[in-house]
mmCIF file of C-alpha atoms and ligand atoms in Angstrom:
data_model
loop_
_atom_site.group_PDB
_atom_site.id
_atom_site.type_symbol
_atom_site.label_atom_id
_atom_site.label_comp_id
_atom_site.label_asym_id
_atom_site.label_seq_id
_atom_site.Cartn_x
_atom_site.Cartn_y
_atom_site.Cartn_z
ATOM 1 C CA MET B 180 19.388 23.759 249.800
ATOM 2 C CA ILE B 181 16.265 25.577 250.993
ATOM 3 C CA ILE B 182 16.603 27.745 254.074
ATOM 4 C CA ALA B 183 14.054 29.811 255.987
ATOM 5 C CA GLY B 184 14.055 33.317 254.703
ATOM 6 C CA ASP B 185 12.267 34.817 257.643
ATOM 7 C CA GLN B 186 15.002 33.952 260.187
ATOM 8 C CA LEU B 187 18.113 35.934 260.955
ATOM 9 C CA GLN B 188 20.433 32.937 260.396
ATOM 10 C CA GLY B 189 19.119 32.343 256.894
ATOM 11 C CA LEU B 190 19.563 36.065 255.906
ATOM 12 C CA GLN B 191 23.099 36.069 257.344
ATOM 13 C CA ILE B 192 24.035 32.910 255.294
ATOM 14 C CA ALA B 193 22.491 34.472 252.200
ATOM 15 C CA ALA B 194 24.208 37.841 252.678
ATOM 16 C CA ARG B 195 27.511 36.131 253.135
ATOM 17 C CA ALA B 196 27.039 34.030 249.999
ATOM 18 C CA ILE B 197 26.260 37.137 247.989
ATOM 19 C CA ARG B 198 29.304 38.901 249.276
ATOM 20 C CA GLU B 199 31.442 35.974 248.337
ATOM 21 C CA GLY B 200 30.123 35.946 244.781
ATOM 22 C CA GLN B 201 27.785 33.072 245.036
ATOM 23 C CA LEU B 202 24.295 32.792 243.640
ATOM 24 C CA ILE B 203 21.143 32.430 245.736
ATOM 25 C CA GLY B 204 17.470 31.810 245.054
ATOM 26 C CA LEU B 205 15.587 34.903 246.182
ATOM 27 C CA PRO B 206 11.788 35.165 246.935
ATOM 28 C CA THR B 207 10.145 38.306 245.534
ATOM 29 C CA GLU B 208 6.507 39.194 245.419
ATOM 30 C CA THR B 209 6.401 38.470 241.680
ATOM 31 C CA VAL B 210 8.435 35.347 241.149
ATOM 32 C CA TYR B 211 11.646 33.817 242.576
ATOM 33 C CA GLY B 212 14.883 35.304 241.350
ATOM 34 C CA LEU B 213 18.382 33.928 240.805
ATOM 35 C CA ALA B 214 20.355 36.633 242.557
ATOM 36 C CA ALA B 215 24.019 37.702 242.554
ATOM 37 C CA ASP B 216 26.012 40.922 243.539
ATOM 38 C CA ALA B 217 25.175 43.121 240.528
ATOM 39 C CA GLU B 218 28.642 44.695 240.541
ATOM 40 C CA ASN B 219 30.590 41.377 240.584
ATOM 41 C CA PRO B 220 31.028 40.409 236.985
ATOM 42 C CA GLN B 221 32.232 36.715 237.818
ATOM 43 C CA ALA B 222 29.085 36.307 239.961
ATOM 44 C CA VAL B 223 26.809 37.649 237.280
ATOM 45 C CA GLU B 224 28.439 35.323 234.763
ATOM 46 C CA LYS B 225 27.379 32.404 237.013
ATOM 47 C CA ILE B 226 23.744 33.502 236.564
ATOM 48 C CA PHE B 227 23.943 33.308 232.766
ATOM 49 C CA GLN B 228 25.628 29.868 232.999
ATOM 50 C CA LEU B 229 23.276 28.324 235.417
ATOM 51 C CA LYS B 230 20.173 29.600 233.541
ATOM 52 C CA GLY B 231 21.572 28.879 230.154
ATOM 53 C CA ARG B 232 20.580 32.494 229.176
ATOM 54 C CA PRO B 233 22.277 34.315 226.243
ATOM 55 C CA LYS B 234 24.678 36.954 227.552
ATOM 56 C CA ASP B 235 23.276 39.910 225.712
ATOM 57 C CA HIS B 236 19.948 39.511 227.603
ATOM 58 C CA PRO B 237 20.163 42.118 230.394
ATOM 59 C CA LEU B 238 19.231 41.391 233.962
ATOM 60 C CA ILE B 239 17.060 43.338 236.360
ATOM 61 C CA ILE B 240 18.945 44.863 239.286
ATOM 62 C CA HIS B 241 17.049 44.807 242.573
ATOM 63 C CA VAL B 242 17.697 47.725 244.841
ATOM 64 C CA LEU B 243 16.609 48.696 248.392
ATOM 65 C CA ASP B 244 15.365 52.195 247.550
ATOM 66 C CA HIS B 245 15.678 55.290 245.482
ATOM 67 C CA VAL B 246 19.113 56.105 246.889
ATOM 68 C CA ALA B 247 20.393 52.744 245.643
ATOM 69 C CA ALA B 248 18.667 53.310 242.345
ATOM 70 C CA SER B 249 20.649 56.451 241.700
ATOM 71 C CA HIS B 250 23.831 54.547 242.376
ATOM 72 C CA PHE B 251 23.169 52.507 239.180
ATOM 73 C CA ALA B 252 21.192 54.957 237.054
ATOM 74 C CA THR B 253 21.463 58.598 235.996
ATOM 75 C CA ASP B 254 19.388 61.222 234.196
ATOM 76 C CA ILE B 255 16.147 59.836 235.767
ATOM 77 C CA ALA B 256 13.203 61.574 233.985
ATOM 78 C CA GLU B 257 10.423 63.085 236.114
ATOM 79 C CA PHE B 258 7.810 60.521 234.945
ATOM 80 C CA ALA B 259 10.297 57.799 235.924
ATOM 81 C CA GLN B 260 10.600 59.261 239.409
ATOM 82 C CA ALA B 261 6.798 59.479 239.618
ATOM 83 C CA LEU B 262 6.585 55.742 238.710
ATOM 84 C CA MET B 263 9.147 54.767 241.336
ATOM 85 C CA ARG B 264 7.357 56.849 244.040
ATOM 86 C CA ALA B 265 3.911 55.386 243.171
ATOM 87 C CA PHE B 266 4.859 51.678 242.656
ATOM 88 C CA TRP B 267 8.019 51.014 244.782
ATOM 89 C CA PRO B 268 8.434 48.789 246.596
ATOM 90 C CA GLY B 269 6.460 46.594 244.264
ATOM 91 C CA PRO B 270 6.126 44.777 240.887
ATOM 92 C CA LEU B 271 7.506 47.492 238.639
ATOM 93 C CA THR B 272 10.770 47.557 236.756
ATOM 94 C CA VAL B 273 12.015 50.813 235.218
ATOM 95 C CA ILE B 274 14.645 50.948 232.527
ATOM 96 C CA LEU B 275 16.922 53.962 233.020
ATOM 97 C CA ARG B 276 20.068 55.378 231.562
ATOM 98 C CA ARG B 277 22.956 53.290 233.253
ATOM 99 C CA ARG B 278 25.639 55.169 235.144
ATOM 100 C CA GLU B 279 28.811 54.796 233.180
ATOM 101 C CA GLY B 280 31.156 52.043 234.377
ATOM 102 C CA ILE B 281 28.559 50.544 236.702
ATOM 103 C CA ALA B 282 27.200 46.968 236.497
ATOM 104 C CA ALA B 283 28.001 46.535 232.808
ATOM 105 C CA ALA B 284 27.863 42.733 232.868
ATOM 106 C CA ALA B 285 24.507 42.644 234.576
ATOM 107 C CA ALA B 286 23.068 45.153 232.072
ATOM 108 C CA GLY B 287 24.302 43.000 229.161
ATOM 109 C CA ALA B 288 26.568 45.909 228.194
ATOM 110 C CA GLN B 289 23.572 48.086 227.314
ATOM 111 C CA ALA B 290 23.566 51.763 227.941
ATOM 112 C CA THR B 291 20.440 51.342 230.090
ATOM 113 C CA VAL B 292 19.781 49.389 233.241
ATOM 114 C CA GLY B 293 16.559 47.736 234.567
ATOM 115 C CA LEU B 294 15.901 48.575 238.275
ATOM 116 C CA ARG B 295 13.306 47.122 240.608
ATOM 117 C CA CYS B 296 12.636 47.566 244.356
ATOM 118 C CA PRO B 297 10.881 44.434 245.461
ATOM 119 C CA SER B 298 8.302 44.564 248.288
ATOM 120 C CA HIS B 299 8.763 40.931 249.588
ATOM 121 C CA PRO B 300 9.781 41.168 253.156
ATOM 122 C CA VAL B 301 12.588 38.589 252.685
ATOM 123 C CA ALA B 302 13.972 40.475 249.651
ATOM 124 C CA GLN B 303 13.740 43.730 251.602
ATOM 125 C CA ALA B 304 15.472 42.303 254.611
ATOM 126 C CA LEU B 305 18.341 40.816 252.585
ATOM 127 C CA LEU B 306 18.805 44.018 250.597
ATOM 128 C CA ALA B 307 18.758 46.062 253.869
ATOM 129 C CA ARG B 308 21.507 43.699 255.295
ATOM 130 C CA LEU B 309 23.577 44.185 252.238
ATOM 131 C CA GLN B 310 23.577 47.999 252.501
ATOM 132 C CA GLN B 311 24.801 48.043 256.103
ATOM 133 C CA PRO B 312 28.188 49.687 255.777
ATOM 134 C CA GLU B 313 30.865 47.638 257.300
ATOM 135 C CA PRO B 314 34.509 48.562 257.173
ATOM 136 C CA GLY B 315 35.964 47.758 253.699
ATOM 137 C CA LEU B 316 32.514 46.862 252.232
ATOM 138 C CA ARG B 317 30.444 48.734 249.704
ATOM 139 C CA ALA B 318 27.657 50.931 251.165
ATOM 140 C CA VAL B 319 25.219 50.294 248.235
ATOM 141 C CA MET B 320 24.679 46.801 246.822
ATOM 142 C CA GLY B 321 22.165 45.729 244.215
ATOM 143 C CA LEU B 322 21.167 42.202 243.324
ATOM 144 C CA ALA B 323 21.092 41.229 239.710
ATOM 145 C CA ALA B 324 18.301 38.629 239.339
ATOM 146 C CA PRO B 325 16.484 37.059 236.524
ATOM 147 C CA SER B 326 13.574 34.679 237.290
ATOM 148 C CA ALA B 327 15.131 31.531 238.789
ATOM 149 C CA ASN B 328 14.047 29.124 235.954
ATOM 150 C CA LEU B 329 15.809 27.555 233.163
ATOM 151 C CA PHE B 330 15.862 29.918 230.112
ATOM 152 C CA GLY B 331 12.570 29.838 228.216
ATOM 153 C CA ARG B 332 10.730 27.878 230.958
ATOM 154 C CA VAL B 333 7.927 28.879 233.325
ATOM 155 C CA SER B 334 8.992 31.145 236.120
ATOM 156 C CA PRO B 335 9.184 29.770 239.663
ATOM 157 C CA THR B 336 6.711 30.936 242.413
ATOM 158 C CA THR B 337 7.895 28.646 245.202
ATOM 159 C CA ALA B 338 11.290 27.640 246.609
ATOM 160 C CA ALA B 339 10.571 24.142 245.575
ATOM 161 C CA HIS B 340 10.129 25.189 241.859
ATOM 162 C CA VAL B 341 13.532 26.841 241.994
ATOM 163 C CA VAL B 342 15.145 23.573 243.265
ATOM 164 C CA ASP B 343 13.211 21.615 240.628
ATOM 165 C CA ASP B 344 14.727 23.698 237.789
ATOM 166 C CA LEU B 345 18.212 24.641 239.065
ATOM 167 C CA GLY B 346 19.080 21.811 241.455
ATOM 168 C CA GLY B 347 19.455 21.244 245.267
ATOM 169 C CA ASP B 348 23.001 22.674 245.386
ATOM 170 C CA LEU B 349 21.694 26.166 245.072
ATOM 171 C CA LEU B 350 21.000 28.015 248.235
ATOM 172 C CA VAL B 351 17.366 29.114 248.154
ATOM 173 C CA LEU B 352 15.842 31.486 250.663
ATOM 174 C CA ASP B 353 12.241 30.299 251.324
ATOM 175 C CA GLY B 354 9.746 33.123 251.351
ATOM 176 C CA GLY B 355 6.568 31.057 250.629
ATOM 177 C CA GLY B 356 4.403 31.305 247.534
ATOM 178 C CA CYS B 357 4.763 34.576 245.521
ATOM 179 C CA ALA B 358 1.766 36.891 246.088
ATOM 180 C CA VAL B 359 1.731 38.470 242.582
ATOM 181 C CA GLY B 360 2.743 35.353 240.604
ATOM 182 C CA ILE B 361 3.763 36.881 237.232
ATOM 183 C CA GLU B 362 6.906 38.965 236.532
ATOM 184 C CA SER B 363 7.004 42.711 237.066
ATOM 185 C CA THR B 364 5.632 45.204 234.666
ATOM 186 C CA ILE B 365 8.605 46.701 232.795
ATOM 187 C CA VAL B 366 8.511 50.355 231.587
ATOM 188 C CA ASP B 367 11.279 51.788 229.513
ATOM 189 C CA CYS B 368 11.966 55.280 230.974
ATOM 190 C CA SER B 369 15.138 55.886 229.106
ATOM 191 C CA ARG B 370 13.337 57.833 226.276
ATOM 192 C CA ALA B 371 11.154 60.966 225.941
ATOM 193 C CA GLN B 372 8.021 58.900 226.475
ATOM 194 C CA PRO B 373 7.425 55.857 228.666
ATOM 195 C CA VAL B 374 7.231 52.549 226.826
ATOM 196 C CA LEU B 375 5.511 49.450 228.241
ATOM 197 C CA LEU B 376 7.965 46.611 227.425
ATOM 198 C CA ARG B 377 6.315 43.829 229.494
ATOM 199 C CA PRO B 378 2.807 43.937 230.998
ATOM 200 C CA GLY B 379 2.400 42.678 234.616
ATOM 201 C CA VAL B 380 -0.277 43.311 237.154
ATOM 202 C CA ILE B 381 0.062 47.144 237.001
ATOM 203 C CA THR B 382 -2.340 48.323 234.317
ATOM 204 C CA LEU B 383 -1.590 50.613 231.434
ATOM 205 C CA ALA B 384 -4.260 52.980 232.814
ATOM 206 C CA GLN B 385 -2.556 53.068 236.222
ATOM 207 C CA LEU B 386 0.868 53.813 234.494
ATOM 208 C CA GLU B 387 -0.622 56.685 232.431
ATOM 209 C CA VAL B 388 -2.218 58.336 235.454
ATOM 210 C CA VAL B 389 1.058 58.336 237.402
ATOM 211 C CA CYS B 390 3.186 59.423 234.352
ATOM 212 C CA GLY B 391 0.733 62.104 233.395
ATOM 213 C CA MET B 392 1.248 61.256 229.727
ATOM 214 C CA PRO B 393 0.443 58.473 227.262
ATOM 215 C CA VAL B 394 2.467 55.153 227.654
ATOM 216 C CA VAL B 395 3.523 53.627 224.331
ATOM 217 C CA LEU B 396 2.956 49.885 223.974
ATOM 218 C CA GLY B 397 6.220 48.037 223.423
ATOM 219 C CA SER B 398 4.874 46.489 220.248
ATOM 220 C CA ASP B 399 4.295 49.988 218.801
ATOM 221 C CA ALA B 400 7.454 51.503 220.033
ATOM 222 C CA SER B 401 9.663 50.643 217.158
ATOM 223 C CA ASP B 402 7.315 52.616 214.933
ATOM 224 C CA ALA B 403 6.872 55.488 217.380
ATOM 225 C CA LEU B 404 10.288 55.867 218.816
ATOM 226 C CA GLY B 405 12.880 53.784 216.910
ATOM 227 C CA ALA B 406 14.173 50.333 217.702
ATOM 228 C CA THR B 407 12.984 48.666 220.888
ATOM 229 C CA PRO B 408 15.667 47.344 223.291
ATOM 230 C CA LYS B 409 16.120 43.604 223.727
ATOM 231 C CA ALA B 410 13.771 42.086 226.341
ATOM 232 C CA SER B 411 13.972 38.284 226.685
ATOM 233 C CA GLY B 412 10.479 38.332 228.180
ATOM 234 C CA THR B 413 9.278 39.426 224.826
ATOM 235 C CA LEU B 414 10.482 36.316 222.921
ATOM 236 C CA ALA B 415 7.429 34.640 221.640
ATOM 237 C CA SER B 416 8.268 31.174 222.980
ATOM 238 C CA HIS B 417 8.971 32.349 226.578
ATOM 239 C CA TYR B 418 7.221 30.769 229.571
ATOM 240 C CA ALA B 419 6.474 27.472 227.907
ATOM 241 C CA PRO B 420 5.516 24.339 229.872
ATOM 242 C CA LEU B 421 6.462 20.949 228.476
ATOM 243 C CA ALA B 422 2.993 20.052 227.361
ATOM 244 C CA LYS B 423 1.471 21.636 224.368
ATOM 245 C CA VAL B 424 -0.796 24.528 225.415
ATOM 246 C CA ARG B 425 -3.936 25.501 223.485
ATOM 247 C CA LEU B 426 -5.944 28.661 224.266
ATOM 248 C CA LEU B 427 -9.564 28.130 223.392
ATOM 249 C CA ASP B 428 -12.773 30.107 223.870
ATOM 250 C CA ARG B 429 -15.693 28.244 225.625
ATOM 251 C CA ALA B 430 -17.294 27.159 222.329
ATOM 252 C CA ALA B 431 -14.060 25.712 221.052
ATOM 253 C CA ILE B 432 -13.619 23.849 224.346
ATOM 254 C CA ASP B 433 -17.098 22.283 224.036
ATOM 255 C CA LYS B 434 -16.350 21.345 220.477
ATOM 256 C CA ALA B 435 -12.980 19.783 221.224
ATOM 257 C CA LEU B 436 -14.479 17.781 224.050
ATOM 258 C CA GLN B 437 -17.246 16.471 221.752
ATOM 259 C CA ALA B 438 -14.768 15.620 219.016
ATOM 260 C CA ARG B 439 -12.835 13.514 221.498
ATOM 261 C CA GLY B 440 -15.637 11.199 222.294
ATOM 262 C CA PRO B 441 -16.582 10.081 225.836
ATOM 263 C CA ASN B 442 -14.127 7.241 226.141
ATOM 264 C CA ASP B 443 -10.939 8.678 224.553
ATOM 265 C CA VAL B 444 -8.080 8.808 226.906
ATOM 266 C CA SER B 445 -5.440 10.001 224.431
ATOM 267 C CA PRO B 446 -3.985 12.600 224.412
ATOM 268 C CA ARG B 447 -4.203 13.197 228.180
ATOM 269 C CA VAL B 448 -5.483 16.662 228.684
ATOM 270 C CA ALA B 449 -5.607 19.132 231.563
ATOM 271 C CA LEU B 450 -8.445 21.623 231.009
ATOM 272 C CA TRP B 451 -8.215 24.934 233.012
ATOM 273 C CA CYS B 452 -11.494 26.604 232.502
ATOM 274 C CA ARG B 453 -13.680 29.492 233.826
ATOM 275 C CA GLY B 454 -17.263 29.357 235.204
ATOM 276 C CA THR B 455 -19.207 26.090 235.074
ATOM 277 C CA THR B 456 -17.326 22.865 234.570
ATOM 278 C CA PRO B 457 -18.086 21.249 231.149
ATOM 279 C CA THR B 458 -18.860 17.503 230.923
ATOM 280 C CA SER B 459 -15.671 15.686 229.985
ATOM 281 C CA GLY B 460 -14.368 12.134 229.451
ATOM 282 C CA PRO B 461 -11.821 9.964 231.364
ATOM 283 C CA GLY B 462 -8.688 11.357 229.847
ATOM 284 C CA VAL B 463 -9.483 15.035 230.734
ATOM 285 C CA ARG B 464 -8.600 16.545 234.122
ATOM 286 C CA VAL B 465 -10.664 19.768 234.661
ATOM 287 C CA GLN B 466 -9.421 22.363 236.981
ATOM 288 C CA PRO B 467 -11.427 25.489 237.661
ATOM 289 C CA MET B 468 -9.713 28.836 237.007
ATOM 290 C CA PRO B 469 -10.041 31.548 239.667
ATOM 291 C CA GLU B 470 -12.269 34.463 238.807
ATOM 292 C CA SER B 471 -10.177 37.602 239.101
ATOM 293 C CA ALA B 472 -7.091 38.481 237.035
ATOM 294 C CA GLU B 473 -5.136 38.863 240.305
ATOM 295 C CA ASP B 474 -5.967 35.389 241.501
ATOM 296 C CA VAL B 475 -5.212 33.861 238.206
ATOM 297 C CA ALA B 476 -1.775 35.557 238.033
ATOM 298 C CA ARG B 477 -0.968 34.225 241.481
ATOM 299 C CA VAL B 478 -1.495 30.559 240.548
ATOM 300 C CA LEU B 479 -0.697 30.738 236.828
ATOM 301 C CA PHE B 480 2.822 29.350 236.692
ATOM 302 C CA ALA B 481 2.256 26.912 239.585
ATOM 303 C CA THR B 482 -0.746 25.563 237.700
ATOM 304 C CA LEU B 483 1.194 25.143 234.480
ATOM 305 C CA ARG B 484 3.954 23.285 236.395
ATOM 306 C CA SER B 485 1.498 21.051 238.201
ATOM 307 C CA PHE B 486 -0.100 20.058 234.832
ATOM 308 C CA ASP B 487 3.428 19.150 233.588
ATOM 309 C CA ALA B 488 4.095 17.121 236.798
ATOM 310 C CA GLN B 489 0.813 15.148 236.192
ATOM 311 C CA GLY B 490 2.326 14.149 232.778
ATOM 312 C CA VAL B 491 -0.543 15.606 230.613
ATOM 313 C CA GLN B 492 0.284 15.927 226.889
ATOM 314 C CA GLU B 493 -1.974 18.984 226.248
ATOM 315 C CA ILE B 494 -3.182 21.858 228.402
ATOM 316 C CA TRP B 495 -6.307 23.524 227.238
ATOM 317 C CA ILE B 496 -6.872 26.889 228.705
ATOM 318 C CA GLU B 497 -10.034 28.896 228.421
ATOM 319 C CA ALA B 498 -9.323 32.402 226.932
ATOM 320 C CA VAL B 499 -9.474 35.078 229.577
ATOM 321 C CA PRO B 500 -11.356 38.434 229.437
ATOM 322 C CA SER B 501 -10.036 41.295 227.176
ATOM 323 C CA GLY B 502 -9.742 43.987 229.815
ATOM 324 C CA ASP B 503 -6.691 45.974 230.636
ATOM 325 C CA ASP B 504 -6.349 44.345 234.037
ATOM 326 C CA TRP B 505 -5.944 40.958 232.329
ATOM 327 C CA ALA B 506 -3.118 42.115 230.048
ATOM 328 C CA GLY B 507 -0.339 40.455 232.098
ATOM 329 C CA VAL B 508 -2.097 37.125 232.310
ATOM 330 C CA ARG B 509 -3.034 37.187 228.592
ATOM 331 C CA ASP B 510 0.546 37.848 227.673
ATOM 332 C CA ARG B 511 1.958 34.949 229.651
ATOM 333 C CA LEU B 512 -0.834 32.583 228.445
ATOM 334 C CA SER B 513 -0.280 33.447 224.840
ATOM 335 C CA ARG B 514 3.472 32.915 225.189
ATOM 336 C CA ALA B 515 2.844 29.566 226.934
ATOM 337 C CA ALA B 516 0.721 28.586 223.951
ATOM 338 C CA HIS B 517 3.116 29.717 221.342
HETATM 339 O O1 TXA K 280 9.351 40.253 238.399
HETATM 340 C C1 TXA K 280 10.478 40.226 237.807
HETATM 341 O O2 TXA K 280 10.831 41.088 237.011
HETATM 342 C C2 TXA K 280 11.409 39.015 238.170
HETATM 343 C C3 TXA K 280 11.789 39.133 239.558
HETATM 344 C C4 TXA K 280 12.850 38.047 239.888
HETATM 345 O O3 TXA K 280 12.276 40.375 239.934
HETATM 346 N N1 TXA K 280 12.530 39.148 237.254
HETATM 347 C C5 TXA K 280 12.451 38.791 235.904
HETATM 348 O O4 TXA K 280 13.692 38.801 235.348
HETATM 349 O O5 TXA K 280 11.438 38.542 235.282
HETATM 350 P P1 TXA K 280 13.961 38.179 233.885
HETATM 351 O O6 TXA K 280 15.448 38.338 233.703
HETATM 352 O O7 TXA K 280 13.353 36.877 233.754
HETATM 353 O O8 TXA K 280 13.280 39.296 232.886
HETATM 354 C C6 TXA K 280 13.900 40.546 232.838
HETATM 355 C C7 TXA K 280 13.460 41.251 231.650
HETATM 356 C C8 TXA K 280 14.121 40.608 230.419
HETATM 357 O O9 TXA K 280 13.023 40.669 229.449
HETATM 358 C C9 TXA K 280 15.081 41.719 230.037
HETATM 359 O O10 TXA K 280 15.406 41.631 228.789
HETATM 360 C C10 TXA K 280 14.506 42.958 230.581
HETATM 361 O O11 TXA K 280 13.874 42.555 231.762
HETATM 362 N N2 TXA K 280 15.450 44.026 230.762
HETATM 363 C C11 TXA K 280 16.405 44.075 231.798
HETATM 364 N N3 TXA K 280 17.232 45.126 231.621
HETATM 365 C C12 TXA K 280 16.873 45.742 230.491
HETATM 366 C C13 TXA K 280 17.255 46.927 229.781
HETATM 367 N N4 TXA K 280 18.380 47.539 230.130
HETATM 368 N N5 TXA K 280 16.602 47.189 228.609
HETATM 369 C C14 TXA K 280 15.592 46.443 228.248
HETATM 370 N N6 TXA K 280 15.088 45.356 228.778
HETATM 371 C C15 TXA K 280 15.744 44.996 229.971
HETATM 372 MG MG1 MG K 281 12.372 35.157 233.115
#
């Protein structure tokens, strides 16, 4: 059931559901999350069941502020504090040393915990409600929430996407379309040096300026710093639509269209391309891609979902620029194409 997230009644219903150990669909500025009380192991277990997610894949815990963060984490390095000051509330997750005995189930029993303070007004309002100390209730509450999609599928950026994936029985707070559109940037801050585990819309250059030191790329971290922790977003096959995705440069697109011939209708193709629209035949739906990385990120998952809904068999996507600001989009596209 979808309920308005910007009204008091919706927030009250959602807060009660969380306190009772139920799951809710939660809008954030990145993607919708499937949220539960991070310190209720039975509620956290329901997340893993509903998503079909392996239990050793840790969840991100969403917190209201720095105070709530230090309820879950300890030994927070100076560079981690700088990141939280610079990018919270916003699309940044920091991996920190977990406080012993806290939120073990949500953290997949790892010694670290992923924390994020979302900027979406509905997420903020719900978290604020949950902190209000009432007699007999905890003063600090965090929301464990992975993206609200089935494991391995494209993340949801509208309330309707969540219902499509997880069913109409789930209570979903409607917060409109997600402004960022791809999942948060994840930085492991539990070691001597920051490690970028998952690129998002915050660039490597921005991270390094704030940290005041080099940020190691996750792919290089096993060499530089020993084994990398598990991150499900780093599985190669993550974020896949149903149709087969091919990433092509413009020359390859032109060649593939020519090879098809003007009257071929099979396979049915959706072509998401940049710049001028190429000439295509009847079985190809062409959709222009926005120009900026920010705008592509915002519509990326919704676009892949709409192509699937149109029943195309192949999605051809024009390769995006190689700049640092495109890293998050490139990462999601290459996983979708895997
Ligand atoms: O933008 C986002 O981050 C969204 C919204 C809902 O906040 N959430 C999200 O969650 O993308 P999920 O579960 O789909 O991805 C969380 C990622 C996973 O790759 C997980 O392995 C990693 O965060 N992660 C969480 N805790 C971790 C930890 N302690 N160590 C290493 N990776 C961790
Ligand atoms: Mg996910």
